[in-house]
Coordinates of C-alpha atoms and ligand atoms in Angstrom, one line a residue:
M294 CA 66.9 60.1 5.3
S295 CA 70.7 59.1 6.1
R296 CA 71.4 55.5 7.6
K297 CA 72.8 57.4 10.4
R298 CA 70.0 59.9 10.8
S299 CA 67.7 57.0 11.2
L300 CA 69.9 55.4 14.0
W301 CA 69.7 58.3 15.6
K302 CA 66.2 58.7 15.5
F303 CA 65.7 55.6 16.8
G304 CA 67.3 55.6 19.6
F305 CA 66.3 58.4 20.4
T306 CA 62.6 57.4 20.5
M307 CA 63.6 54.3 22.3
L308 CA 65.1 56.8 24.9
L309 CA 62.1 58.5 25.5
L310 CA 59.5 55.6 25.5
A311 CA 61.9 54.4 28.9
I312 CA 61.6 57.7 30.6
I313 CA 58.0 57.5 29.7
I314 CA 57.8 54.1 31.4
I315 CA 59.9 54.7 33.8
A316 CA 58.0 58.2 35.4
A317 CA 55.3 56.3 35.0
G318 CA 55.9 53.8 37.8
G319 CA 56.2 50.9 36.1
S320 CA 59.6 49.5 34.6
V321 CA 61.0 48.5 31.2
E322 CA 61.2 45.0 32.1
T323 CA 57.3 44.8 32.4
A324 CA 56.3 46.7 28.9
R325 CA 58.5 43.7 27.4
S326 CA 56.8 41.3 29.0
A327 CA 53.9 39.7 27.1
Q328 CA 50.9 40.8 30.1
V329 CA 48.3 38.7 31.7
D330 CA 45.1 40.0 32.4
P331 CA 43.4 39.0 35.7
A332 CA 39.7 40.2 35.8
Y333 CA 38.1 42.0 38.5
I334 CA 40.7 43.5 40.8
A335 CA 39.8 44.6 44.2
L336 CA 41.5 46.6 46.6
T337 CA 39.8 46.8 50.6
W338 CA 41.7 46.4 54.1
S339 CA 41.3 43.1 56.0
D340 CA 43.6 45.3 58.2
D341 CA 45.9 48.5 59.5
P342 CA 45.1 51.1 56.4
K343 CA 48.7 52.5 57.2
T344 CA 50.8 49.5 56.8
T345 CA 48.8 46.4 54.8
Q346 CA 46.7 46.2 51.7
A347 CA 44.4 43.1 50.7
I348 CA 43.8 42.6 47.3
T349 CA 41.5 39.9 45.3
W350 CA 40.8 39.1 42.0
Q351 CA 39.1 36.2 39.6
T352 CA 41.5 34.6 36.7
T353 CA 40.0 32.1 33.9
D354 CA 44.1 31.2 34.2
P355 CA 45.0 28.9 37.3
A356 CA 48.0 29.8 37.1
L357 CA 47.9 33.9 38.1
D358 CA 48.5 33.1 41.7
Q359 CA 51.3 35.6 42.6
I360 CA 51.5 39.4 43.7
Q361 CA 54.0 41.4 43.2
Y362 CA 54.4 45.2 44.6
I363 CA 57.0 47.7 44.9
L364 CA 57.6 51.1 46.0
A365 CA 56.5 53.3 42.7
G366 CA 58.5 55.9 41.5
V367 CA 61.2 56.7 39.2
G368 CA 63.9 53.8 38.9
N369 CA 62.2 51.4 40.7
D370 CA 62.3 48.0 38.8
F371 CA 59.9 45.0 39.9
S372 CA 62.7 42.6 38.6
V373 CA 65.0 43.8 40.7
T374 CA 63.6 45.1 44.1
G375 CA 59.9 44.0 43.8
K376 CA 58.3 41.6 46.9
T377 CA 56.6 38.7 45.6
I378 CA 54.2 36.6 47.7
P379 CA 51.7 33.8 46.6
A380 CA 48.0 34.5 47.1
E381 CA 45.3 32.1 48.2
R382 CA 42.3 30.6 46.0
E383 CA 38.9 30.4 47.0
Y384 CA 36.2 28.4 45.1
I385 CA 32.8 29.9 45.8
P386 CA 30.1 27.0 44.6
D387 CA 27.2 28.8 42.5
N388 CA 24.7 26.6 41.3
G389 CA 26.4 24.0 39.6
D390 CA 29.3 26.7 38.7
T391 CA 32.6 27.3 40.5
M392 CA 34.4 30.2 40.8
A393 CA 38.2 30.8 41.9
V394 CA 39.0 34.0 43.6
Y395 CA 42.5 35.4 44.6
S396 CA 43.3 37.2 47.5
A397 CA 46.7 38.0 49.2
R398 CA 47.8 41.0 52.0
L399 CA 50.6 43.2 51.4
T400 CA 51.9 43.5 55.0
G401 CA 54.4 45.7 56.9
L402 CA 54.0 48.6 54.5
K403 CA 55.2 52.4 55.2
P404 CA 52.6 54.5 56.1
G405 CA 51.7 56.9 53.5
T406 CA 53.4 55.7 51.1
R407 CA 52.7 54.7 47.1
Y408 CA 52.9 51.3 46.0
S409 CA 53.2 49.6 42.4
Y410 CA 51.6 46.5 42.3
R411 CA 51.5 43.5 39.2
I412 CA 49.7 40.5 39.7
G413 CA 50.8 36.9 37.3
N414 CA 52.3 33.8 37.7
G415 CA 55.8 34.7 38.5
E416 CA 57.5 34.5 34.8
T417 CA 54.2 36.6 33.2
W418 CA 52.6 39.7 34.3
S419 CA 49.5 41.9 34.2
E420 CA 50.1 45.8 33.9
V421 CA 50.9 47.9 36.3
H422 CA 48.3 48.8 38.9
F423 CA 48.8 51.5 42.1
F424 CA 47.6 51.8 45.9
K425 CA 49.0 54.2 48.1
T426 CA 48.8 53.2 52.3
A427 CA 46.9 55.9 54.6
A428 CA 49.4 58.4 56.5
E429 CA 50.6 58.6 60.4
N430 CA 48.2 60.4 62.5
V431 CA 46.1 62.1 59.1
T432 CA 43.6 64.1 60.2
Q433 CA 42.4 65.8 56.3
F434 CA 41.3 63.2 54.1
K435 CA 38.1 62.6 51.7
F436 CA 36.3 59.2 51.0
L437 CA 33.1 58.3 48.7
V438 CA 30.0 57.2 50.0
F439 CA 27.6 55.4 47.4
G440 CA 23.9 54.4 47.8
D441 CA 22.7 51.2 46.4
S442 CA 23.6 50.4 42.9
Q443 CA 21.7 47.0 42.3
S444 CA 20.5 47.4 38.7
T445 CA 19.4 45.1 36.3
A446 CA 23.0 46.2 34.4
Y447 CA 25.8 48.0 35.5
D448 CA 26.5 50.8 33.4
T449 CA 24.8 53.0 35.6
W450 CA 27.1 51.8 38.4
H451 CA 29.9 52.7 36.1
K452 CA 29.0 55.8 36.2
T453 CA 28.2 57.2 38.8
L454 CA 31.1 55.6 40.3
Q455 CA 33.8 56.8 37.7
R456 CA 32.4 60.2 37.5
A457 CA 32.9 60.4 41.2
Y458 CA 36.2 59.3 41.5
Q459 CA 37.1 62.3 38.5
A460 CA 35.5 64.6 40.0
H461 CA 37.0 63.8 43.7
P462 CA 40.7 61.8 42.7
E463 CA 41.7 63.1 46.4
A464 CA 39.3 60.5 47.4
A465 CA 41.1 58.0 49.8
F466 CA 39.0 55.2 49.8
F467 CA 34.7 54.2 49.3
T468 CA 31.8 52.7 50.6
N469 CA 28.5 50.9 49.6
V470 CA 25.9 51.3 51.9
G471 CA 24.7 47.7 50.7
D472 CA 22.2 45.9 47.9
L473 CA 25.9 46.1 45.6
V474 CA 23.7 43.8 43.5
D475 CA 20.3 42.8 42.7
V476 CA 20.5 39.2 43.2
G477 CA 23.3 38.8 45.4
Q478 CA 24.2 34.8 44.8
N479 CA 25.0 35.5 41.6
V480 CA 28.5 35.5 40.2
K481 CA 27.1 37.5 36.9
E482 CA 26.2 39.9 38.7
W483 CA 29.0 40.5 40.7
Q484 CA 31.3 40.2 38.0
D485 CA 29.5 43.4 36.4
W486 CA 29.7 45.4 38.7
F487 CA 33.3 44.4 39.6
A488 CA 34.2 45.1 35.9
A489 CA 32.3 48.5 36.1
S490 CA 34.1 49.0 38.7
Q491 CA 38.1 48.5 37.3
G492 CA 39.5 52.1 36.9
V493 CA 38.7 52.9 40.6
I494 CA 38.8 50.2 42.9
D495 CA 41.7 48.6 42.1
T496 CA 43.4 52.4 42.8
I497 CA 41.5 53.0 45.8
P498 CA 39.9 50.5 48.5
A499 CA 36.0 49.7 49.1
M500 CA 34.9 49.0 52.3
P501 CA 31.2 48.1 51.9
L502 CA 28.6 46.4 53.5
T503 CA 26.0 44.0 53.2
G504 CA 21.9 44.8 52.3
N505 CA 19.6 42.8 51.8
H506 CA 20.0 42.0 48.1
E507 CA 23.7 40.1 48.7
M508 CA 21.6 37.4 50.8
Y509 CA 19.3 36.3 47.6
T510 CA 19.8 33.5 45.5
P511 CA 18.1 33.8 41.4
V512 CA 15.4 31.9 42.8
W513 CA 14.7 35.0 45.2
K514 CA 14.9 32.9 47.9
V515 CA 17.3 33.9 50.8
N516 CA 20.9 32.7 51.6
A517 CA 22.8 33.6 54.2
P518 CA 25.9 34.0 54.5
P519 CA 26.6 36.3 51.8
A520 CA 29.7 33.9 50.7
L521 CA 30.3 36.0 47.2
F522 CA 30.4 39.5 49.1
T523 CA 33.0 37.8 51.7
A524 CA 34.9 36.4 49.5
Q525 CA 35.6 39.2 47.0
F526 CA 36.1 41.7 50.0
Q527 CA 38.8 41.1 52.4
L528 CA 37.5 42.7 55.2
P529 CA 38.1 43.5 59.2
R530 CA 37.2 40.3 60.7
N531 CA 37.6 41.8 64.1
G532 CA 33.3 41.7 64.1
P533 CA 31.1 39.1 66.1
E534 CA 31.5 35.3 65.1
G535 CA 29.1 34.2 62.6
L536 CA 28.7 37.9 61.1
K537 CA 32.6 37.7 60.2
E538 CA 33.1 40.6 57.7
Q539 CA 29.4 41.7 57.4
V540 CA 30.0 43.7 60.7
Y541 CA 33.7 44.8 61.2
S542 CA 35.2 48.5 62.4
F543 CA 38.1 50.0 61.2
D544 CA 40.7 53.2 61.8
Y545 CA 41.5 55.7 59.0
G546 CA 43.1 58.8 60.4
N547 CA 41.2 60.6 63.1
V548 CA 38.0 58.7 62.5
H549 CA 36.4 55.2 63.5
F550 CA 34.6 53.8 61.1
V551 CA 31.7 50.7 62.1
M552 CA 30.4 48.5 59.3
L553 CA 26.5 46.8 60.8
D554 CA 24.2 44.5 59.0
S555 CA 20.7 45.3 59.4
Q556 CA 19.6 42.5 57.7
E557 CA 17.7 40.9 60.7
R558 CA 14.6 40.6 58.5
E559 CA 16.2 38.0 56.1
E560 CA 19.5 36.3 58.6
K561 CA 17.3 35.2 61.7
Q562 CA 16.3 32.0 60.2
F563 CA 19.9 31.6 60.6
I564 CA 21.3 34.0 63.1
P565 CA 18.3 34.2 65.4
D566 CA 20.1 36.6 68.0
M567 CA 22.0 38.6 65.3
L568 CA 20.8 41.9 66.8
D569 CA 21.7 40.8 70.2
K570 CA 25.0 39.7 68.9
Q571 CA 25.7 43.1 66.8
R572 CA 24.8 45.2 70.1
E573 CA 27.2 43.4 72.3
W574 CA 29.9 43.4 70.0
L575 CA 28.9 47.5 69.4
E576 CA 28.8 48.6 73.1
Q577 CA 32.3 47.1 73.0
D578 CA 34.0 48.6 70.3
L579 CA 32.7 51.8 70.9
A580 CA 33.6 51.8 74.1
R581 CA 37.4 50.6 73.0
T582 CA 37.7 53.9 70.5
D583 CA 39.8 57.1 71.2
K584 CA 39.4 58.4 67.9
P585 CA 37.2 61.9 68.1
W586 CA 35.2 61.0 65.0
K587 CA 32.8 57.4 65.0
L588 CA 30.8 57.4 61.7
V589 CA 27.9 54.0 61.7
F590 CA 27.1 52.6 58.6
L591 CA 24.3 50.5 57.9
H592 CA 21.9 49.2 55.1
R593 CA 17.9 49.6 56.7
P594 CA 18.3 53.2 58.0
P595 CA 17.1 53.4 61.7
Y596 CA 14.8 56.4 60.5
H597 CA 13.1 55.7 57.7
S598 CA 11.4 58.3 55.2
K599 CA 8.0 58.6 55.3
S600 CA 6.9 56.3 52.3
A601 CA 9.3 53.3 53.6
T602 CA 9.0 50.6 55.9
S603 CA 10.0 51.1 59.7
N604 CA 12.7 49.6 61.2
D605 CA 11.9 49.8 64.7
R606 CA 13.7 46.4 65.6
I607 CA 17.2 48.1 64.2
R608 CA 16.4 51.8 65.7
E609 CA 15.8 49.8 69.0
A610 CA 18.7 47.7 68.7
F611 CA 21.2 50.3 67.7
V612 CA 20.2 53.8 68.5
P613 CA 20.9 53.4 72.9
L614 CA 24.4 52.5 71.9
L615 CA 24.9 55.3 69.2
D616 CA 23.7 58.0 71.5
K617 CA 25.4 56.7 74.9
Y618 CA 28.7 56.8 72.6
H619 CA 27.9 60.0 70.3
A620 CA 28.1 58.7 66.9
D621 CA 28.5 62.1 64.6
M622 CA 26.8 60.6 61.7
V623 CA 25.3 57.1 60.9
F624 CA 24.8 56.9 56.6
S625 CA 22.4 54.3 54.9
G626 CA 20.7 53.1 51.9
H627 CA 17.9 50.9 51.2
E628 CA 15.1 53.6 50.4
H629 CA 17.3 55.2 47.1
V630 CA 16.6 58.5 48.0
Y631 CA 18.8 61.4 49.7
A632 CA 17.6 62.3 53.2
R633 CA 19.5 63.7 56.1
T634 CA 17.6 64.3 59.6
Y635 CA 17.9 67.3 62.3
P636 CA 20.7 65.7 64.8
L637 CA 19.1 63.7 66.9
S638 CA 19.3 61.8 70.8
A639 CA 16.7 59.4 71.8
G640 CA 14.6 60.3 68.3
S641 CA 14.3 63.7 69.8
I642 CA 16.4 67.1 68.1
A643 CA 18.9 67.7 69.8
S644 CA 21.9 70.5 68.9
Q645 CA 24.8 67.5 69.9
G646 CA 22.8 64.8 68.6
T647 CA 23.7 61.6 66.0
V648 CA 22.5 63.2 62.0
Y649 CA 20.9 60.1 60.5
I650 CA 21.8 59.9 55.9
T651 CA 20.4 57.7 53.7
T652 CA 22.5 58.1 50.5
G653 CA 20.5 57.9 47.6
R654 CA 21.1 55.3 44.5
S655 CA 24.5 55.0 42.3
G656 CA 22.4 52.6 40.3
T657 CA 19.1 52.3 37.8
K658 CA 16.2 51.9 41.2
Y659 CA 14.4 54.7 41.8
Y660 CA 10.8 54.9 43.8
N661 CA 8.7 57.6 42.0
Q662 CA 7.0 57.5 45.4
A663 CA 9.0 59.3 48.5
E664 CA 8.3 61.2 50.8
A665 CA 10.6 63.3 54.1
N666 CA 9.2 62.1 57.7
G667 CA 9.2 64.4 60.2
W668 CA 13.2 64.3 61.7
D669 CA 14.3 64.7 58.0
E670 CA 15.6 68.7 58.1
V671 CA 16.7 67.8 54.3
F672 CA 14.8 65.1 51.8
Y673 CA 16.3 64.7 47.4
N674 CA 14.6 61.9 45.4
P675 CA 17.0 61.7 43.2
I676 CA 14.5 60.1 40.3
D677 CA 16.2 61.9 37.0
Q678 CA 19.8 60.7 37.9
P679 CA 21.8 59.1 40.3
N680 CA 24.0 60.4 43.2
Y681 CA 27.1 60.1 45.6
L682 CA 28.5 61.7 48.9
T683 CA 31.9 63.4 49.7
V684 CA 32.6 63.6 53.0
Q685 CA 35.5 65.8 53.9
V686 CA 37.4 65.5 57.3
N687 CA 39.7 67.8 58.1
G688 CA 40.3 68.2 62.0
D689 CA 37.8 69.3 64.4
T690 CA 35.1 69.3 61.4
L691 CA 34.0 66.9 59.4
A692 CA 31.9 68.3 56.1
V693 CA 29.7 66.6 53.7
K694 CA 28.2 67.5 50.4
A695 CA 25.8 65.4 48.1
W696 CA 26.0 65.6 44.4
R697 CA 24.3 64.5 41.4
Q698 CA 25.7 62.2 38.9
D699 CA 26.3 65.2 36.4
G700 CA 28.1 67.0 39.4
E701 CA 25.7 69.5 40.4
L702 CA 25.2 70.0 44.4
I703 CA 22.3 68.7 46.1
D704 CA 23.2 69.8 49.8
E705 CA 25.8 70.4 51.7
W706 CA 26.6 71.1 54.9
H707 CA 29.6 69.7 58.2
V708 CA 29.8 69.4 62.0
D709 CA 32.4 71.5 64.1
K710 CA 33.6 69.9 67.5
S711 CA 35.5 73.4 68.2
D712 CA 31.9 74.7 68.0
P713 CA 29.6 72.6 69.8
V714 CA 26.6 74.7 69.3
R715 CA 26.8 74.8 65.4
L716 CA 27.0 71.1 65.8
G717 CA 25.3 69.4 62.9
M718 CA 23.9 72.4 61.2
A719 CA 23.7 73.4 57.7
A720 CA 26.9 74.7 55.8
N721 CA 25.3 78.0 55.0
Ligands
LIG934 FE1 17.9 47.1 50.3

């Protein structure tokens, strides 16, 4: 090959490389830099999903304390128009060790807009990641719901989460209804959980809630607050005093989301009035919202399956308010089964009642002995493989589907507010 032809070929290859990098939303400057590798990146919302984005990460290099972001798109270059903000650092004691969690809150973002971001020290940066803010007045969106992921190893959670996101890449965010890990006060378990979640949680936010296992120490004592949970997930701090980030609410589009704490059994020694506090807060929160859809999440189900322990105090504390303010659906976990009640009001079947869903399991743990209770319209025990839910909001309609990890449909139903007779009816 002649020297001239070789130069042409080299130049063409470089041009092609630059086009590929720019088209991917990155920059030539990024590609040239030596990269750093922050671990366990996680997106959440601590404020309005339309204009803010919270991001946490960890690193063994204490200098990775900055985040840089920019509108994603062709020609946008971090080094020219990227905005850089410092992160906050928090050390958390864990059996003699300490871990540092970095967190940053991006504000003043444009609704419905895709952003690129990277983490670094001002000179050296990570690879580029992306997120998208919620659009103004959105009434059509999908989110994912995962049941307990607690496991001894998190490859099963990894597979459930990754498959769910691959099958539903349009999902705006996901939630996990508590018991994310088996030993909530064990740093190593959280690191495994976050490592298994990479590829999803660095792209769409997680809005999780705590379960009883978030309270457990490595020697199976109960400890509160769940410091590792609240440090690694930057969540809205609009809950009652003493339960911030364990109890919170937020709006996405036309839906009001409420996350509660059902761990009275574990936490009452630390916060004796934790149910009263939440009831008072929940009444104000539900009275205040003008969103047409109200979805509530709490780990222990108010309506349990027959083989599980009843949660009478949880039911007595919250159900009267859920009835009074017409919560559309309540999602729970804890029992590792999928169950959907008939629409219920004051414990009786009612056409315009609240539907209670026990989500199932996304990790390894299942119970062989489990069966439907009288209020269950559908019951499924995911023994052979884990499962997850998708919730599709479409204006007046909210459709829930339960999927096995391999993508086979378990259950499908919807609520249509424009057709009150059909409220809570199965899809077919
Ligand atoms: Fe649990």
